[in-house]
PDB file of C-alpha atoms in Angstrom:
ATOM      1  CA  MET A   1     143.841   7.629 -11.370  1.00  0.00           C
ATOM      2  CA  LYS A   2     140.563   5.771 -11.852  1.00  0.00           C
ATOM      3  CA  TYR A   3     141.703   3.372  -9.584  1.00  0.00           C
ATOM      4  CA  LEU A   4     143.173   5.623  -6.133  1.00  0.00           C
ATOM      5  CA  ILE A   5     140.069   7.973  -6.567  1.00  0.00           C
ATOM      6  CA  GLN A   6     137.746   4.510  -5.705  1.00  0.00           C
ATOM      7  CA  ILE A   7     139.728   3.469  -3.060  1.00  0.00           C
ATOM      8  CA  LEU A   8     139.547   7.252  -1.836  1.00  0.00           C
ATOM      9  CA  PHE A   9     135.562   7.159  -2.566  1.00  0.00           C
ATOM     10  CA  ILE A  10     134.914   3.675  -0.626  1.00  0.00           C
ATOM     11  CA  CYS A  11     137.581   4.929   2.420  1.00  0.00           C
ATOM     12  CA  VAL A  12     134.987   8.579   2.820  1.00  0.00           C
ATOM     13  CA  ILE A  13     132.227   6.543   2.879  1.00  0.00           C
ATOM     14  CA  LEU A  14     133.415   4.801   4.949  1.00  0.00           C
ATOM     15  CA  GLY A  15     134.143   7.326   7.185  1.00  0.00           C
ATOM     16  CA  PHE A  16     130.236   8.551   7.206  1.00  0.00           C
ATOM     17  CA  GLY A  17     129.379   5.588   8.148  1.00  0.00           C
ATOM     18  CA  SER A  18     131.652   4.969  11.442  1.00  0.00           C
ATOM     19  CA  GLY A  19     131.740   8.733  12.215  1.00  0.00           C
ATOM     20  CA  ILE A  20     127.415   8.320  12.611  1.00  0.00           C
ATOM     21  CA  TYR A  21     128.118   4.867  14.331  1.00  0.00           C
ATOM     22  CA  ILE A  22     130.122   6.055  16.876  1.00  0.00           C
ATOM     23  CA  LYS A  23     128.280   9.053  17.046  1.00  0.00           C
ATOM     24  CA  ASN A  24     125.126   7.727  17.364  1.00  0.00           C
ATOM     25  CA  LEU A  25     125.978   4.815  20.033  1.00  0.00           C
ATOM     26  CA  VAL A  26     129.017   5.617  20.883  1.00  0.00           C
ATOM     27  CA  ASN A  27     130.050   8.645  22.298  1.00  0.00           C
ATOM     28  CA  ASP A  28     128.594  12.412  20.274  1.00  0.00           C
ATOM     29  CA  HIS A  29     132.418  14.016  19.853  1.00  0.00           C
ATOM     30  CA  THR A  30     134.247  11.592  18.346  1.00  0.00           C
ATOM     31  CA  GLY A  31     131.942  10.975  16.495  1.00  0.00           C
ATOM     32  CA  ASP A  32     130.996  14.668  15.408  1.00  0.00           C
ATOM     33  CA  GLN A  33     136.145  14.575  14.673  1.00  0.00           C
ATOM     34  CA  VAL A  34     135.654  11.707  12.795  1.00  0.00           C
ATOM     35  CA  LEU A  35     132.995  13.606  10.853  1.00  0.00           C
ATOM     36  CA  GLY A  36     134.166  16.521  10.261  1.00  0.00           C
ATOM     37  CA  VAL A  37     138.084  14.538   9.095  1.00  0.00           C
ATOM     38  CA  THR A  38     135.963  13.008   6.130  1.00  0.00           C
ATOM     39  CA  VAL A  39     134.189  16.123   5.422  1.00  0.00           C
ATOM     40  CA  LEU A  40     138.345  17.554   5.139  1.00  0.00           C
ATOM     41  CA  PHE A  41     139.047  15.113   2.945  1.00  0.00           C
ATOM     42  CA  THR A  42     135.998  14.803   1.006  1.00  0.00           C
ATOM     43  CA  VAL A  43     136.269  18.529  -0.131  1.00  0.00           C
ATOM     44  CA  PHE A  44     139.996  19.073  -0.106  1.00  0.00           C
ATOM     45  CA  ILE A  45     141.604  15.728  -1.677  1.00  0.00           C
ATOM     46  CA  LEU A  46     139.186  13.419  -3.096  1.00  0.00           C
ATOM     47  CA  PHE A  47     137.127  16.205  -4.759  1.00  0.00           C
ATOM     48  CA  PRO A  48     139.952  18.188  -6.573  1.00  0.00           C
ATOM     49  CA  LEU A  49     141.455  14.226  -7.938  1.00  0.00           C
ATOM     50  CA  PHE A  50     138.119  13.689  -9.169  1.00  0.00           C
ATOM     51  CA  ILE A  51     137.473  17.411 -11.257  1.00  0.00           C
ATOM     52  CA  TYR A  52     141.771  17.172 -11.978  1.00  0.00           C
ATOM     53  CA  HIS A  53     140.300  14.020 -13.591  1.00  0.00           C
ATOM     54  CA  ARG A  54     137.694  14.334 -15.166  1.00  0.00           C
ATOM     55  CA  SER A  55     138.919  17.503 -17.202  1.00  0.00           C
ATOM     56  CA  LYS A  56     142.244  16.249 -18.292  1.00  0.00           C
ATOM     57  CA  GLY A  57     142.627  16.752 -22.453  1.00  0.00           C
ATOM     58  CA  LYS A  58     139.617  18.760 -22.452  1.00  0.00           C
ATOM     59  CA  LYS A  59     139.755  22.685 -23.781  1.00  0.00           C
ATOM     60  CA  MET A  60     138.064  24.628 -20.995  1.00  0.00           C
ATOM     61  CA  SER A  61     137.706  27.446 -23.480  1.00  0.00           C
ATOM     62  CA  ASP A  62     134.417  24.874 -24.887  1.00  0.00           C
ATOM     63  CA  TYR A  63     132.874  25.340 -21.750  1.00  0.00           C
ATOM     64  CA  MET A  64     133.065  29.392 -21.450  1.00  0.00           C
ATOM     65  CA  PHE A  65     130.913  32.406 -22.670  1.00  0.00           C
ATOM     66  CA  THR A  66     132.795  33.631 -25.672  1.00  0.00           C
ATOM     67  CA  LYS A  67     130.971  35.573 -28.125  1.00  0.00           C
ATOM     68  CA  GLU A  68     131.828  31.867 -30.855  1.00  0.00           C
ATOM     69  CA  ASN A  69     129.598  30.641 -27.416  1.00  0.00           C
ATOM     70  CA  ILE A  70     126.859  31.966 -27.803  1.00  0.00           C
ATOM     71  CA  ASP A  71     126.715  32.982 -30.869  1.00  0.00           C
ATOM     72  CA  LYS A  72     126.328  29.038 -31.678  1.00  0.00           C
ATOM     73  CA  MET A  73     123.643  29.177 -28.803  1.00  0.00           C
ATOM     74  CA  THR A  74     121.863  31.409 -30.231  1.00  0.00           C
ATOM     75  CA  ASN A  75     122.489  30.571 -33.987  1.00  0.00           C
ATOM     76  CA  LYS A  76     122.829  33.295 -35.435  1.00  0.00           C
ATOM     77  CA  ASP A  77     126.609  32.256 -37.100  1.00  0.00           C
ATOM     78  CA  LYS A  78     125.483  30.801 -40.371  1.00  0.00           C
ATOM     79  CA  LYS A  79     127.870  27.943 -40.383  1.00  0.00           C
ATOM     80  CA  TYR A  80     125.372  26.173 -37.367  1.00  0.00           C
ATOM     81  CA  PRO A  81     121.978  25.597 -39.693  1.00  0.00           C
ATOM     82  CA  ASP A  82     119.030  25.551 -37.381  1.00  0.00           C
ATOM     83  CA  ASN A  83     118.125  21.995 -37.167  1.00  0.00           C
ATOM     84  CA  GLN A  84     114.657  21.719 -37.491  1.00  0.00           C
TER      85      GLN A  84
END
């Protein structure tokens, strides 16, 4: 999965580069289309794969504002003493 994401990221960089090149030197409309497709590919394919890869195996409750987590942050719970 790591290498797939790296390859897709390189493709996105190449897509942005070729879109800018086409827009500036060849054809304005075609360059805009290439840039648009690259942005859509990035948002709908690359980002979800990256987020899935990075969050796999983690508990989402650790990142939510629950009563327990708020108590941990404000040191109201005696199990978590202040680290001074």
